CSV table of C-alpha atoms in Angstrom, one decimal:
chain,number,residue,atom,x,y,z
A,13,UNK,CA,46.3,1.8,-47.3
A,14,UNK,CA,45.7,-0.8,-44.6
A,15,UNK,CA,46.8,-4.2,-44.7
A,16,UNK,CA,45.2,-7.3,-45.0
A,17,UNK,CA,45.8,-10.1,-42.5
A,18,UNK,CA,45.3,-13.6,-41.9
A,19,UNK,CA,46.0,-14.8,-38.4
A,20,UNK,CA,45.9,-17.7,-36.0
A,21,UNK,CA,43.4,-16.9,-33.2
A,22,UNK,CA,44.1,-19.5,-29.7
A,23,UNK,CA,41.2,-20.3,-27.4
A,24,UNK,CA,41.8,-21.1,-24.0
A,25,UNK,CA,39.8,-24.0,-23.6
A,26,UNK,CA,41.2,-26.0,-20.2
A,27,UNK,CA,44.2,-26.3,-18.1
A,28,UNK,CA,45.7,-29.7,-17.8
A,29,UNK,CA,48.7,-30.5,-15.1
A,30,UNK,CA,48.7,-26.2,-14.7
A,31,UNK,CA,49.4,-26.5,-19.0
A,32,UNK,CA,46.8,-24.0,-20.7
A,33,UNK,CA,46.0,-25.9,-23.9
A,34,UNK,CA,43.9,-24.0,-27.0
A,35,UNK,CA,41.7,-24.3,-29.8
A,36,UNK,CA,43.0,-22.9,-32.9
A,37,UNK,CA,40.9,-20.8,-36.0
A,38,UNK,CA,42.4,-18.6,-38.7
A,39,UNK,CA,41.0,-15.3,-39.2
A,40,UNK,CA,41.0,-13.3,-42.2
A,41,UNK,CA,40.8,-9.3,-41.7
A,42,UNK,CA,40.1,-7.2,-44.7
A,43,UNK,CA,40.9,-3.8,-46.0
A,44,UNK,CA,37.6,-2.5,-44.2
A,45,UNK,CA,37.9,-4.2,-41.1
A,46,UNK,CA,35.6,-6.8,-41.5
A,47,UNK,CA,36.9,-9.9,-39.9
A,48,UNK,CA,36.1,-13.7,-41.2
A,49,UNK,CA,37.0,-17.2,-39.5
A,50,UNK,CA,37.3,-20.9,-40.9
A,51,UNK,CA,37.2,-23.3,-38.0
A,52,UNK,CA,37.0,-27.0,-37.7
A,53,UNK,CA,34.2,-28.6,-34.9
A,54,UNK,CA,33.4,-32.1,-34.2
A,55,UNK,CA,31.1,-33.9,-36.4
A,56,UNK,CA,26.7,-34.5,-36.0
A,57,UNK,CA,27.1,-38.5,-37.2
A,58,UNK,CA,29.1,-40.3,-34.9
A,59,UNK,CA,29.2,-44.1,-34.0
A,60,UNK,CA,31.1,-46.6,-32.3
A,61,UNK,CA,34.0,-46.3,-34.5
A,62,UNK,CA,33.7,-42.2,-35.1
A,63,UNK,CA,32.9,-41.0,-31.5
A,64,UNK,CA,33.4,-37.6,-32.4
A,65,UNK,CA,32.2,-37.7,-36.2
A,66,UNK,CA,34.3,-36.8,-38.3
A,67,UNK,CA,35.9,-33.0,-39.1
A,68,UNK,CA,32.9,-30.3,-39.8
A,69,UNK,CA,34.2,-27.1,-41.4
A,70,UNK,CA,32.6,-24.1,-41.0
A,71,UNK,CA,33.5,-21.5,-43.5
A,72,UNK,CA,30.7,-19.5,-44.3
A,73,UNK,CA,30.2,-20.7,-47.6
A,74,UNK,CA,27.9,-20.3,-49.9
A,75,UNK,CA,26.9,-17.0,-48.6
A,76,UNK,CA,29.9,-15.7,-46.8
A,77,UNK,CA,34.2,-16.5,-47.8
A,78,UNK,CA,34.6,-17.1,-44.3
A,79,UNK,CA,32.4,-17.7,-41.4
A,80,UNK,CA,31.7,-13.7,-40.6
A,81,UNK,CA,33.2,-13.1,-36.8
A,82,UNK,CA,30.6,-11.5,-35.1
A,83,UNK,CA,28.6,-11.8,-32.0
A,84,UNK,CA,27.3,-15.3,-33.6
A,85,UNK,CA,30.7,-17.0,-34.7
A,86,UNK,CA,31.3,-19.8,-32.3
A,87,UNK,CA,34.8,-18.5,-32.0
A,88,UNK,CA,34.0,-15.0,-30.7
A,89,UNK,CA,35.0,-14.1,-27.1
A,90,UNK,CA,31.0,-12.0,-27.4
A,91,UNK,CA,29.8,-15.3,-27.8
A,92,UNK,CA,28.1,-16.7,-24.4
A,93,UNK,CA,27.3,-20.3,-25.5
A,94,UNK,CA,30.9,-21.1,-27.0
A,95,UNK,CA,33.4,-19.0,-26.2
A,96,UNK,CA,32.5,-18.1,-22.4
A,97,UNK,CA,33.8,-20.3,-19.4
A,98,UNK,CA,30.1,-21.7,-17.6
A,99,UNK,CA,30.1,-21.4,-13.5
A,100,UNK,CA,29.2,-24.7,-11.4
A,101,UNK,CA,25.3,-23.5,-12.3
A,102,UNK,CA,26.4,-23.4,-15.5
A,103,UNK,CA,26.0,-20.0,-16.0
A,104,UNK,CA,28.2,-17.9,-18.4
A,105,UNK,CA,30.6,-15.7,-17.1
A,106,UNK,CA,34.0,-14.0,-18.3
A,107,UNK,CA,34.6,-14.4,-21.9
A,108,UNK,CA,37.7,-17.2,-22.6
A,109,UNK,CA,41.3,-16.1,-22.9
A,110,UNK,CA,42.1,-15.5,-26.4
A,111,UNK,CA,45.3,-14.8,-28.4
A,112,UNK,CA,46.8,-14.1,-32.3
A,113,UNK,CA,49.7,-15.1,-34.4
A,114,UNK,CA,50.2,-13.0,-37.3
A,115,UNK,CA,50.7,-15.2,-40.4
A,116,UNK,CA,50.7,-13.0,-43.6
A,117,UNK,CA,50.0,-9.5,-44.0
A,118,UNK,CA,49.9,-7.8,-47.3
A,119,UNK,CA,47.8,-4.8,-48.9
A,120,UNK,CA,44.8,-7.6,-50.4
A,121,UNK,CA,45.1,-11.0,-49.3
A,122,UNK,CA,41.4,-11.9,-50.5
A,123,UNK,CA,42.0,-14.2,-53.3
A,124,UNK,CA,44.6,-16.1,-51.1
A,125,UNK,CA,41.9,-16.5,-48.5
A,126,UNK,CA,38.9,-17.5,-50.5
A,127,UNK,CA,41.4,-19.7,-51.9
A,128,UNK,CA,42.3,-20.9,-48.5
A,129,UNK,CA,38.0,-21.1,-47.7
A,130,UNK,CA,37.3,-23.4,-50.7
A,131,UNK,CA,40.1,-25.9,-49.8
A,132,UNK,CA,38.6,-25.7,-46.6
A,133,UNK,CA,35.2,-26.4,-47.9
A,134,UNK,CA,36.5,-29.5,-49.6
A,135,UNK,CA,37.4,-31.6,-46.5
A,136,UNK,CA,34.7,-31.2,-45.0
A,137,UNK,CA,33.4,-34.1,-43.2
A,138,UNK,CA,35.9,-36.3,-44.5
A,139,UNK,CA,38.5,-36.9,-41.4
A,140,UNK,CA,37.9,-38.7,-38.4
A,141,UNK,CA,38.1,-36.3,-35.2
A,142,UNK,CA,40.1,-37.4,-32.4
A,143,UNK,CA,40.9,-35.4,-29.0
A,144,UNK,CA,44.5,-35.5,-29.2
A,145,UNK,CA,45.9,-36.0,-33.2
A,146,UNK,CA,43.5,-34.7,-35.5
A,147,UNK,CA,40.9,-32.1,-35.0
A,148,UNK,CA,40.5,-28.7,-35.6
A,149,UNK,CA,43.9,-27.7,-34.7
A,150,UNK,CA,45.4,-30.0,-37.4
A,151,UNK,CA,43.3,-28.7,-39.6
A,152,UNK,CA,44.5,-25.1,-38.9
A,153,UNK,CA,48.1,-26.2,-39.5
A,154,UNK,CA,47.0,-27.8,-43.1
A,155,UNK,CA,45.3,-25.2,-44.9
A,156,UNK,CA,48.2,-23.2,-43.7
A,157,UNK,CA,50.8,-25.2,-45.2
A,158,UNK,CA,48.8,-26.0,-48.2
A,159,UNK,CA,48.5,-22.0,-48.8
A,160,UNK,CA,52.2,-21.7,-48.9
A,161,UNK,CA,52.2,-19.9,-45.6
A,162,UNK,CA,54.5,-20.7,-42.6
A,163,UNK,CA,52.7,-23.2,-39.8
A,164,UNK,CA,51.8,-21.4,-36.7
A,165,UNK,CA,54.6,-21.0,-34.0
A,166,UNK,CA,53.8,-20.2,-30.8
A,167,UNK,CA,51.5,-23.4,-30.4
A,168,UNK,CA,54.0,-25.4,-28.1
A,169,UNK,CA,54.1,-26.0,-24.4
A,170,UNK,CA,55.7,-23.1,-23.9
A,171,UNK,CA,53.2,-20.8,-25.3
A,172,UNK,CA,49.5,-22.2,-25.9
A,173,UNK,CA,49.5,-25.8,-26.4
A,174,UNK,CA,47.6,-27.1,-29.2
A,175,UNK,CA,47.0,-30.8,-29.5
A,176,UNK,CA,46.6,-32.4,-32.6
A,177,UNK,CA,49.0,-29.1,-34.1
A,178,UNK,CA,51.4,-30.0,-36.5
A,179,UNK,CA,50.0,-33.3,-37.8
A,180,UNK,CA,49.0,-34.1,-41.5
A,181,UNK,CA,45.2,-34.7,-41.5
A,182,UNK,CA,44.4,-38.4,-42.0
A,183,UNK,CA,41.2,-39.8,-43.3
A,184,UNK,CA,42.7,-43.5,-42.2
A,185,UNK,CA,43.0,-42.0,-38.9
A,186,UNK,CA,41.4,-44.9,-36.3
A,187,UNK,CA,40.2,-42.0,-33.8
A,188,UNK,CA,40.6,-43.0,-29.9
A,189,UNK,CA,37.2,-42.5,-27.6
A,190,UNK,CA,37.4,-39.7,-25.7
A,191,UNK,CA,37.3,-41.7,-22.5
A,192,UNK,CA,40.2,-43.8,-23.8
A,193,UNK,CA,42.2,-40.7,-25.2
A,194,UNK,CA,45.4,-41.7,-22.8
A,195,UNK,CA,45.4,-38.2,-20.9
A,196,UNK,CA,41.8,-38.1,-20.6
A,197,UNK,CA,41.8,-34.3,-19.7
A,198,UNK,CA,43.7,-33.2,-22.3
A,199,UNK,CA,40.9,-32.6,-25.3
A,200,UNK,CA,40.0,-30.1,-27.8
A,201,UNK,CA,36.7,-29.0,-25.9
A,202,UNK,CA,36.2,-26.3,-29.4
A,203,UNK,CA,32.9,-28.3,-29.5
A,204,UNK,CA,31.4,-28.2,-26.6
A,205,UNK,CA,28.6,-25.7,-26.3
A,206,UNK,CA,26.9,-26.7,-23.4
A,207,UNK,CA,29.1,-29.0,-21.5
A,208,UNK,CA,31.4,-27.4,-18.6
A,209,UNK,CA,35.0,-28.5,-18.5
A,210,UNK,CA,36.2,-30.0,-15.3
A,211,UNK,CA,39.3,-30.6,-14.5
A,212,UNK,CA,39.7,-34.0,-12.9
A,213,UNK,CA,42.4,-34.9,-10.8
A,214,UNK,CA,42.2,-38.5,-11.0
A,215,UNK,CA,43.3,-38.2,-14.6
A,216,UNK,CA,43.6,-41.4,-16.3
A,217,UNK,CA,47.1,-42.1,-16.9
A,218,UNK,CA,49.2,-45.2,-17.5
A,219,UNK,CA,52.8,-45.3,-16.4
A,220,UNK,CA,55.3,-45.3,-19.3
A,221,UNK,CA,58.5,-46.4,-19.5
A,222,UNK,CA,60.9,-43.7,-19.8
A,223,UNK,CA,62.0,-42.7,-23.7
A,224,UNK,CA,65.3,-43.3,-24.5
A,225,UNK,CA,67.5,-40.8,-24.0
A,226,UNK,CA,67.5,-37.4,-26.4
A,227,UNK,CA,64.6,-39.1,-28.8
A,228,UNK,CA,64.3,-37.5,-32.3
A,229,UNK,CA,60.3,-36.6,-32.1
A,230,UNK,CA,58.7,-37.1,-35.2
A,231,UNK,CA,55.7,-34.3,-34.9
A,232,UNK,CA,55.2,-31.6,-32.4
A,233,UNK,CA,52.4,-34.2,-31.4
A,234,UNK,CA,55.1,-36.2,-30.2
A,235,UNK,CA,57.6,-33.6,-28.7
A,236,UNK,CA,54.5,-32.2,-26.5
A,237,UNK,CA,53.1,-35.6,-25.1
A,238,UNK,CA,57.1,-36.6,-24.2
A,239,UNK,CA,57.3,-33.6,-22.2
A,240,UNK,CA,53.5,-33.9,-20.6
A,241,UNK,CA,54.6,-37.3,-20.0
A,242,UNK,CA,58.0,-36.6,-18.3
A,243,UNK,CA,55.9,-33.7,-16.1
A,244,UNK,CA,53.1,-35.8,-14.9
A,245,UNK,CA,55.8,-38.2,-14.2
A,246,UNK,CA,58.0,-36.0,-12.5
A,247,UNK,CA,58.1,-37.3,-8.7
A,248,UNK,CA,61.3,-34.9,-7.4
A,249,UNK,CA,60.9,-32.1,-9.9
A,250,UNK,CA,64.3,-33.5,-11.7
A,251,UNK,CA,62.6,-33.4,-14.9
A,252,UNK,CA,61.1,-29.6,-14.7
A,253,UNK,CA,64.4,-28.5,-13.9
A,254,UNK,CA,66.1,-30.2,-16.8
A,255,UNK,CA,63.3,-29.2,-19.4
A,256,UNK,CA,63.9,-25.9,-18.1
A,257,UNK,CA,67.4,-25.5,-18.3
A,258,UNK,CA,67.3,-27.1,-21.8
A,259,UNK,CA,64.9,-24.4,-23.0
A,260,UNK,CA,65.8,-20.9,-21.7
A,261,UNK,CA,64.8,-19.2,-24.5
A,262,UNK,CA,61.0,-20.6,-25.0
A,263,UNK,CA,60.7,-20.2,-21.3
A,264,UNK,CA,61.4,-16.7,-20.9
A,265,UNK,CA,59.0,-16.3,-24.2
A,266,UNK,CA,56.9,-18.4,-22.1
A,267,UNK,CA,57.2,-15.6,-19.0
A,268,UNK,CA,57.0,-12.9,-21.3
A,269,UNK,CA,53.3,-14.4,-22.5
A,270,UNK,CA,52.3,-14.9,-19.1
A,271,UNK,CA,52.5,-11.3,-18.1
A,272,UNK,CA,51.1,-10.3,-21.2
A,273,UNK,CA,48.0,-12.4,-20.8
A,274,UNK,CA,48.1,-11.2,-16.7
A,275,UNK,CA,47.9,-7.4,-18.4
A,276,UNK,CA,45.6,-8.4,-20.8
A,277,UNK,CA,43.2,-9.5,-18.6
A,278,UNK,CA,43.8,-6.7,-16.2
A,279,UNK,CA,42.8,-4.5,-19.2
A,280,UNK,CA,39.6,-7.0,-19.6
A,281,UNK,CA,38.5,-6.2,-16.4
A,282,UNK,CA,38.6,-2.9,-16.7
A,283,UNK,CA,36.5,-2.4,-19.8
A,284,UNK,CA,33.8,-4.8,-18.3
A,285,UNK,CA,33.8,-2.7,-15.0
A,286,UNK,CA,33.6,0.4,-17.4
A,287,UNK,CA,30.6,-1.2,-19.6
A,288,UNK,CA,28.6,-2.4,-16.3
A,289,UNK,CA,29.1,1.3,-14.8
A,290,UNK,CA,27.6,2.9,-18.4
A,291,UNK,CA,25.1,0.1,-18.5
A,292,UNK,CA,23.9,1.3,-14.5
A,293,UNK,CA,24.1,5.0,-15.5
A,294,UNK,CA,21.8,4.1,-18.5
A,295,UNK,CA,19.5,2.6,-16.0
A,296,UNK,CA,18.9,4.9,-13.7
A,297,UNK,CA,18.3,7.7,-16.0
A,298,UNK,CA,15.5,5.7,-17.6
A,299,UNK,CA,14.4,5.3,-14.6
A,300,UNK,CA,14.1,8.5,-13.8
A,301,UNK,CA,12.0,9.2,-16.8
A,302,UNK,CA,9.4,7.0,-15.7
Protein backbone atom coordinates (compact mmCIF):
# COMPACT_ATOMS: atom_id res chain seq x y z
CA UNK A 1 0.00 0.00 0.00
CA UNK A 2 1.37 3.53 -0.50
CA UNK A 3 1.61 6.00 2.04
CA UNK A 4 0.06 9.04 2.77
CA UNK A 5 1.94 12.32 3.28
CA UNK A 6 1.75 15.72 4.45
CA UNK A 7 4.59 17.92 3.64
CA UNK A 8 5.96 21.47 3.78
CA UNK A 9 6.46 22.79 0.17
CA UNK A 10 9.19 26.19 0.14
CA UNK A 11 8.89 28.72 -2.66
CA UNK A 12 11.66 30.67 -3.70
CA UNK A 13 10.28 33.91 -3.67
CA UNK A 14 13.50 36.60 -3.58
CA UNK A 15 17.10 36.77 -2.54
CA UNK A 16 17.95 39.30 0.08
CA UNK A 17 21.85 40.12 1.03
CA UNK A 18 22.54 36.61 -1.48
CA UNK A 19 19.88 34.83 1.46
CA UNK A 20 17.18 32.85 -0.62
CA UNK A 21 14.08 33.34 1.57
CA UNK A 22 10.58 31.20 0.81
CA UNK A 23 7.04 30.92 1.07
CA UNK A 24 5.75 28.08 2.85
CA UNK A 25 2.35 25.65 2.07
CA UNK A 26 1.58 22.27 3.34
CA UNK A 27 0.62 19.58 1.01
CA UNK A 28 -1.36 16.71 1.62
CA UNK A 29 -0.76 13.63 -0.91
CA UNK A 30 -3.17 10.75 -0.80
CA UNK A 31 -3.28 7.06 -1.34
CA UNK A 32 -4.02 7.78 -5.24
CA UNK A 33 -1.76 10.48 -5.77
CA UNK A 34 -3.85 13.22 -5.72
CA UNK A 35 -2.10 16.10 -4.14
CA UNK A 36 -3.99 19.05 -2.04
CA UNK A 37 -2.51 22.37 -0.50
CA UNK A 38 -3.68 24.87 2.41
CA UNK A 39 -1.86 28.18 1.97
CA UNK A 40 -2.19 31.51 3.57
CA UNK A 41 -2.23 34.95 1.06
CA UNK A 42 -2.60 38.48 1.97
CA UNK A 43 -5.90 39.85 2.60
CA UNK A 44 -8.61 41.93 -0.22
CA UNK A 45 -9.71 44.69 2.75
CA UNK A 46 -6.85 46.56 3.77
CA UNK A 47 -6.50 50.05 5.31
CA UNK A 48 -4.23 52.31 6.98
CA UNK A 49 -3.89 50.22 9.93
CA UNK A 50 -4.07 46.59 7.87
CA UNK A 51 -1.82 47.28 4.84
CA UNK A 52 -1.80 43.85 3.83
CA UNK A 53 -5.41 42.78 5.16
CA UNK A 54 -5.45 40.40 7.23
CA UNK A 55 -4.59 36.37 6.80
CA UNK A 56 -6.86 34.79 3.75
CA UNK A 57 -6.78 30.94 3.85
CA UNK A 58 -7.27 29.02 0.99
CA UNK A 59 -8.19 25.54 1.58
CA UNK A 60 -10.47 24.39 -0.89
CA UNK A 61 -13.39 24.24 1.22
CA UNK A 62 -16.57 23.62 0.68
CA UNK A 63 -15.97 21.73 -2.34
CA UNK A 64 -12.53 20.39 -2.06
CA UNK A 65 -10.44 19.26 1.74
CA UNK A 66 -7.57 21.14 0.48
CA UNK A 67 -7.03 23.52 -2.31
CA UNK A 68 -6.52 20.72 -5.22
CA UNK A 69 -2.66 21.29 -6.56
CA UNK A 70 -3.03 21.52 -10.14
CA UNK A 71 -2.20 23.72 -12.93
CA UNK A 72 -4.59 26.42 -11.06
CA UNK A 73 -3.20 26.29 -7.42
CA UNK A 74 -1.34 29.50 -6.81
CA UNK A 75 1.38 27.37 -5.39
CA UNK A 76 2.11 25.15 -8.36
CA UNK A 77 5.46 25.66 -10.12
CA UNK A 78 2.79 25.00 -13.67
CA UNK A 79 1.33 28.05 -12.54
CA UNK A 80 2.58 31.22 -14.87
CA UNK A 81 0.84 34.07 -12.89
CA UNK A 82 2.15 32.89 -9.27
CA UNK A 83 4.59 30.64 -9.13
CA UNK A 84 6.87 31.77 -12.26
CA UNK A 85 9.67 34.49 -11.88
CA UNK A 86 8.35 37.62 -14.61
CA UNK A 87 11.42 39.06 -16.95
CA UNK A 88 11.99 42.99 -16.94
CA UNK A 89 8.83 42.99 -19.70
CA UNK A 90 7.24 41.13 -17.26
CA UNK A 91 6.91 38.17 -19.07
CA UNK A 92 6.86 34.68 -17.37
CA UNK A 93 9.65 32.57 -17.65
CA UNK A 94 11.26 29.48 -15.60
CA UNK A 95 9.00 28.21 -13.02
CA UNK A 96 10.35 29.26 -9.14
CA UNK A 97 12.68 27.06 -7.18
CA UNK A 98 10.64 24.83 -5.04
CA UNK A 99 11.44 22.33 -2.22
CA UNK A 100 9.65 19.58 0.46
CA UNK A 101 10.05 18.68 4.08
CA UNK A 102 8.48 15.53 4.85
CA UNK A 103 6.25 15.93 8.00
CA UNK A 104 4.17 12.72 8.64
CA UNK A 105 3.75 9.81 6.58
CA UNK A 106 1.50 7.02 7.42
CA UNK A 107 -0.85 4.45 5.31
CA UNK A 108 -4.23 7.17 5.53
CA UNK A 109 -3.51 10.48 6.98
CA UNK A 110 -7.07 11.89 5.64
CA UNK A 111 -8.90 12.55 8.68
CA UNK A 112 -5.71 14.20 10.20
CA UNK A 113 -5.71 16.46 7.20
CA UNK A 114 -9.26 17.45 6.83
CA UNK A 115 -8.89 17.99 10.40
CA UNK A 116 -5.90 20.15 9.77
CA UNK A 117 -8.21 22.02 6.62
CA UNK A 118 -11.08 22.89 8.94
CA UNK A 119 -8.82 24.50 11.61
CA UNK A 120 -7.44 26.20 8.81
CA UNK A 121 -10.74 27.26 7.62
CA UNK A 122 -11.48 28.78 11.00
CA UNK A 123 -8.79 31.58 11.06
CA UNK A 124 -9.52 32.74 8.16
CA UNK A 125 -9.34 36.37 7.83
CA UNK A 126 -8.83 36.93 11.38
CA UNK A 127 -4.89 37.82 11.77
CA UNK A 128 -3.29 40.79 10.66
CA UNK A 129 -0.58 40.11 7.83
CA UNK A 130 2.73 41.55 8.25
CA UNK A 131 5.94 40.95 5.89
CA UNK A 132 8.22 39.83 8.39
CA UNK A 133 6.19 38.12 11.77
CA UNK A 134 2.98 36.80 10.72
CA UNK A 135 1.92 35.72 7.34
CA UNK A 136 1.53 32.68 5.62
CA UNK A 137 4.63 31.07 6.92
CA UNK A 138 3.44 31.42 10.54
CA UNK A 139 0.57 30.13 9.70
CA UNK A 140 2.20 26.95 8.20
CA UNK A 141 4.04 26.44 11.54
CA UNK A 142 0.56 26.69 13.60
CA UNK A 143 -1.66 24.23 12.03
CA UNK A 144 1.39 22.11 12.24
CA UNK A 145 1.80 22.37 15.86
CA UNK A 146 -1.78 22.37 16.61
CA UNK A 147 -2.03 18.83 14.64
CA UNK A 148 0.44 17.44 16.94
CA UNK A 149 3.06 17.22 14.21
CA UNK A 150 6.70 18.40 14.57
CA UNK A 151 7.28 22.35 13.18
CA UNK A 152 9.09 22.31 10.00
CA UNK A 153 13.02 22.20 10.16
CA UNK A 154 14.89 23.14 7.49
CA UNK A 155 13.25 26.76 7.37
CA UNK A 156 16.49 28.61 8.85
CA UNK A 157 19.16 30.63 7.21
CA UNK A 158 20.95 27.87 6.54
CA UNK A 159 18.46 26.20 4.42
CA UNK A 160 15.35 28.26 3.02
CA UNK A 161 14.66 31.12 5.13
CA UNK A 162 11.15 31.68 6.11
CA UNK A 163 10.17 34.87 7.81
CA UNK A 164 7.52 35.08 9.97
CA UNK A 165 8.30 30.91 10.71
CA UNK A 166 8.13 29.85 14.09
CA UNK A 167 5.88 32.58 15.61
CA UNK A 168 2.40 32.03 17.30
CA UNK A 169 -0.20 33.77 15.15
CA UNK A 170 -1.44 36.99 16.76
CA UNK A 171 -4.75 38.64 16.06
CA UNK A 172 -3.31 41.82 18.36
CA UNK A 173 -0.56 41.83 16.02
CA UNK A 174 0.00 45.89 15.03
CA UNK A 175 1.32 44.83 11.42
CA UNK A 176 4.29 47.16 10.14
CA UNK A 177 3.76 48.78 6.34
CA UNK A 178 5.62 47.14 3.96
CA UNK A 179 7.62 50.25 3.18
CA UNK A 180 8.45 50.52 6.90
CA UNK A 181 9.03 46.65 7.43
CA UNK A 182 12.83 47.48 8.76
CA UNK A 183 14.57 45.33 5.92
CA UNK A 184 12.40 46.48 3.28
CA UNK A 185 13.45 43.66 0.81
CA UNK A 186 12.95 41.00 2.92
CA UNK A 187 8.91 40.15 2.40
CA UNK A 188 6.75 37.30 1.93
CA UNK A 189 6.00 38.18 -1.94
CA UNK A 190 3.43 34.68 -1.78
CA UNK A 191 0.95 37.37 -2.87
CA UNK A 192 1.96 38.94 -5.50
CA UNK A 193 0.62 37.83 -8.75
CA UNK A 194 1.51 40.51 -10.95
CA UNK A 195 4.14 42.54 -9.30
CA UNK A 196 7.93 41.65 -10.16
CA UNK A 197 10.27 41.45 -7.30
CA UNK A 198 13.35 43.69 -7.50
CA UNK A 199 15.89 43.48 -5.53
CA UNK A 200 17.02 46.92 -4.31
CA UNK A 201 20.35 47.70 -3.22
CA UNK A 202 19.67 50.71 -1.35
CA UNK A 203 17.77 48.65 1.11
CA UNK A 204 16.41 50.56 3.88
CA UNK A 205 18.30 49.70 6.93
CA UNK A 206 18.99 51.42 10.22
CA UNK A 207 22.20 50.80 12.02
CA UNK A 208 21.72 48.82 15.26
CA UNK A 209 23.65 48.65 18.05
CA UNK A 210 25.31 45.38 18.38
CA UNK A 211 23.36 42.54 20.73
CA UNK A 212 24.87 41.68 23.66
CA UNK A 213 27.05 39.02 23.57
CA UNK A 214 25.66 35.18 23.13
CA UNK A 215 21.74 36.57 23.42
CA UNK A 216 19.08 33.82 24.26
CA UNK A 217 16.68 34.41 20.94
CA UNK A 218 13.28 34.05 21.88
CA UNK A 219 11.72 32.79 18.27
CA UNK A 220 13.50 31.74 15.22
CA UNK A 221 12.07 35.30 14.12
CA UNK A 222 14.56 36.52 16.33
CA UNK A 223 17.65 34.16 15.84
CA UNK A 224 17.27 34.93 11.84
CA UNK A 225 17.00 38.83 12.00
CA UNK A 226 20.29 38.76 14.57
CA UNK A 227 22.21 37.04 12.12
CA UNK A 228 20.73 39.16 8.90
CA UNK A 229 21.59 41.97 11.08
CA UNK A 230 25.20 40.89 12.02
CA UNK A 231 25.70 40.13 7.93
CA UNK A 232 24.46 43.29 6.56
CA UNK A 233 26.54 44.77 9.17
CA UNK A 234 29.49 42.83 8.63
CA UNK A 235 32.21 45.47 7.28
CA UNK A 236 35.56 42.98 7.47
CA UNK A 237 33.78 39.66 7.08
CA UNK A 238 34.63 38.98 11.02
CA UNK A 239 31.07 38.13 11.53
CA UNK A 240 30.65 35.52 8.54
CA UNK A 241 33.55 33.79 9.74
CA UNK A 242 32.39 33.50 13.20
CA UNK A 243 28.74 32.52 12.32
CA UNK A 244 30.37 30.00 10.25
CA UNK A 245 32.64 28.48 12.52
CA UNK A 246 29.85 28.39 15.18
CA UNK A 247 27.68 26.38 12.76
CA UNK A 248 29.58 23.68 10.90
CA UNK A 249 27.00 21.37 10.84
CA UNK A 250 24.01 23.56 9.32
CA UNK A 251 26.47 24.89 6.90
CA UNK A 252 27.60 21.81 5.39
CA UNK A 253 23.68 20.90 5.33
CA UNK A 254 23.52 24.30 3.86
CA UNK A 255 26.29 23.12 0.99
CA UNK A 256 24.71 19.95 0.67
CA UNK A 257 21.21 21.90 -0.33
CA UNK A 258 22.96 24.05 -2.59
CA UNK A 259 24.22 21.37 -4.85
CA UNK A 260 21.05 19.64 -4.63
CA UNK A 261 19.04 22.60 -5.79
CA UNK A 262 22.22 23.26 -8.60
CA UNK A 263 21.30 19.39 -9.73
CA UNK A 264 17.81 19.99 -9.48
CA UNK A 265 17.74 22.59 -11.73
CA UNK A 266 20.17 21.04 -13.97
CA UNK A 267 17.54 18.24 -14.24
CA UNK A 268 14.78 21.23 -14.83
CA UNK A 269 16.54 22.29 -17.66
CA UNK A 270 16.72 19.29 -19.14
CA UNK A 271 13.01 18.24 -19.15
CA UNK A 272 12.05 21.80 -20.48
CA UNK A 273 14.70 21.40 -23.39
CA UNK A 274 13.13 17.83 -23.87
CA UNK A 275 9.38 19.26 -23.75
CA UNK A 276 10.23 22.30 -26.25
CA UNK A 277 12.09 19.61 -28.66
CA UNK A 278 8.62 17.24 -28.61
CA UNK A 279 6.56 20.41 -28.74
CA UNK A 280 8.73 21.45 -32.28
CA UNK A 281 8.64 17.76 -33.54
CA UNK A 282 4.74 18.07 -32.93
CA UNK A 283 4.87 21.05 -35.05
CA UNK A 284 6.36 20.28 -37.88
CA UNK A 285 4.57 17.22 -38.54
CA UNK A 286 1.35 19.12 -38.46
CA UNK A 287 2.70 21.05 -40.65
CA UNK A 288 3.41 18.76 -42.92
CA UNK A 289 -0.16 17.60 -43.01
CA UNK A 290 -1.24 20.78 -44.19
Amino acid sequence: MVNEKIEVGYRHIGTFANVEYHHKFLLYTNKTGRQYTISGWTGEEISPQLPLGKIHIETGLPNHMGLPYNANNPDNFNNKDTAWYLSVDRKPISPQKQYRELIAEAPDLSAKWAEMVRNAQSKDNIYPYDYLRQNSNTLADTLLREAGFPEPEKDGIFRHLAPGSGNKLDRNLVPQHPDDAGISDLKDLSYLEEEEFKEDPQYAMQTQPEPAENPKPESKYEETMAMLQGLLNDTDGSYAKKLLADNPYKVASFNERVQQALEEEQQQQLVAQENQNIQQEQQRGFSRSI
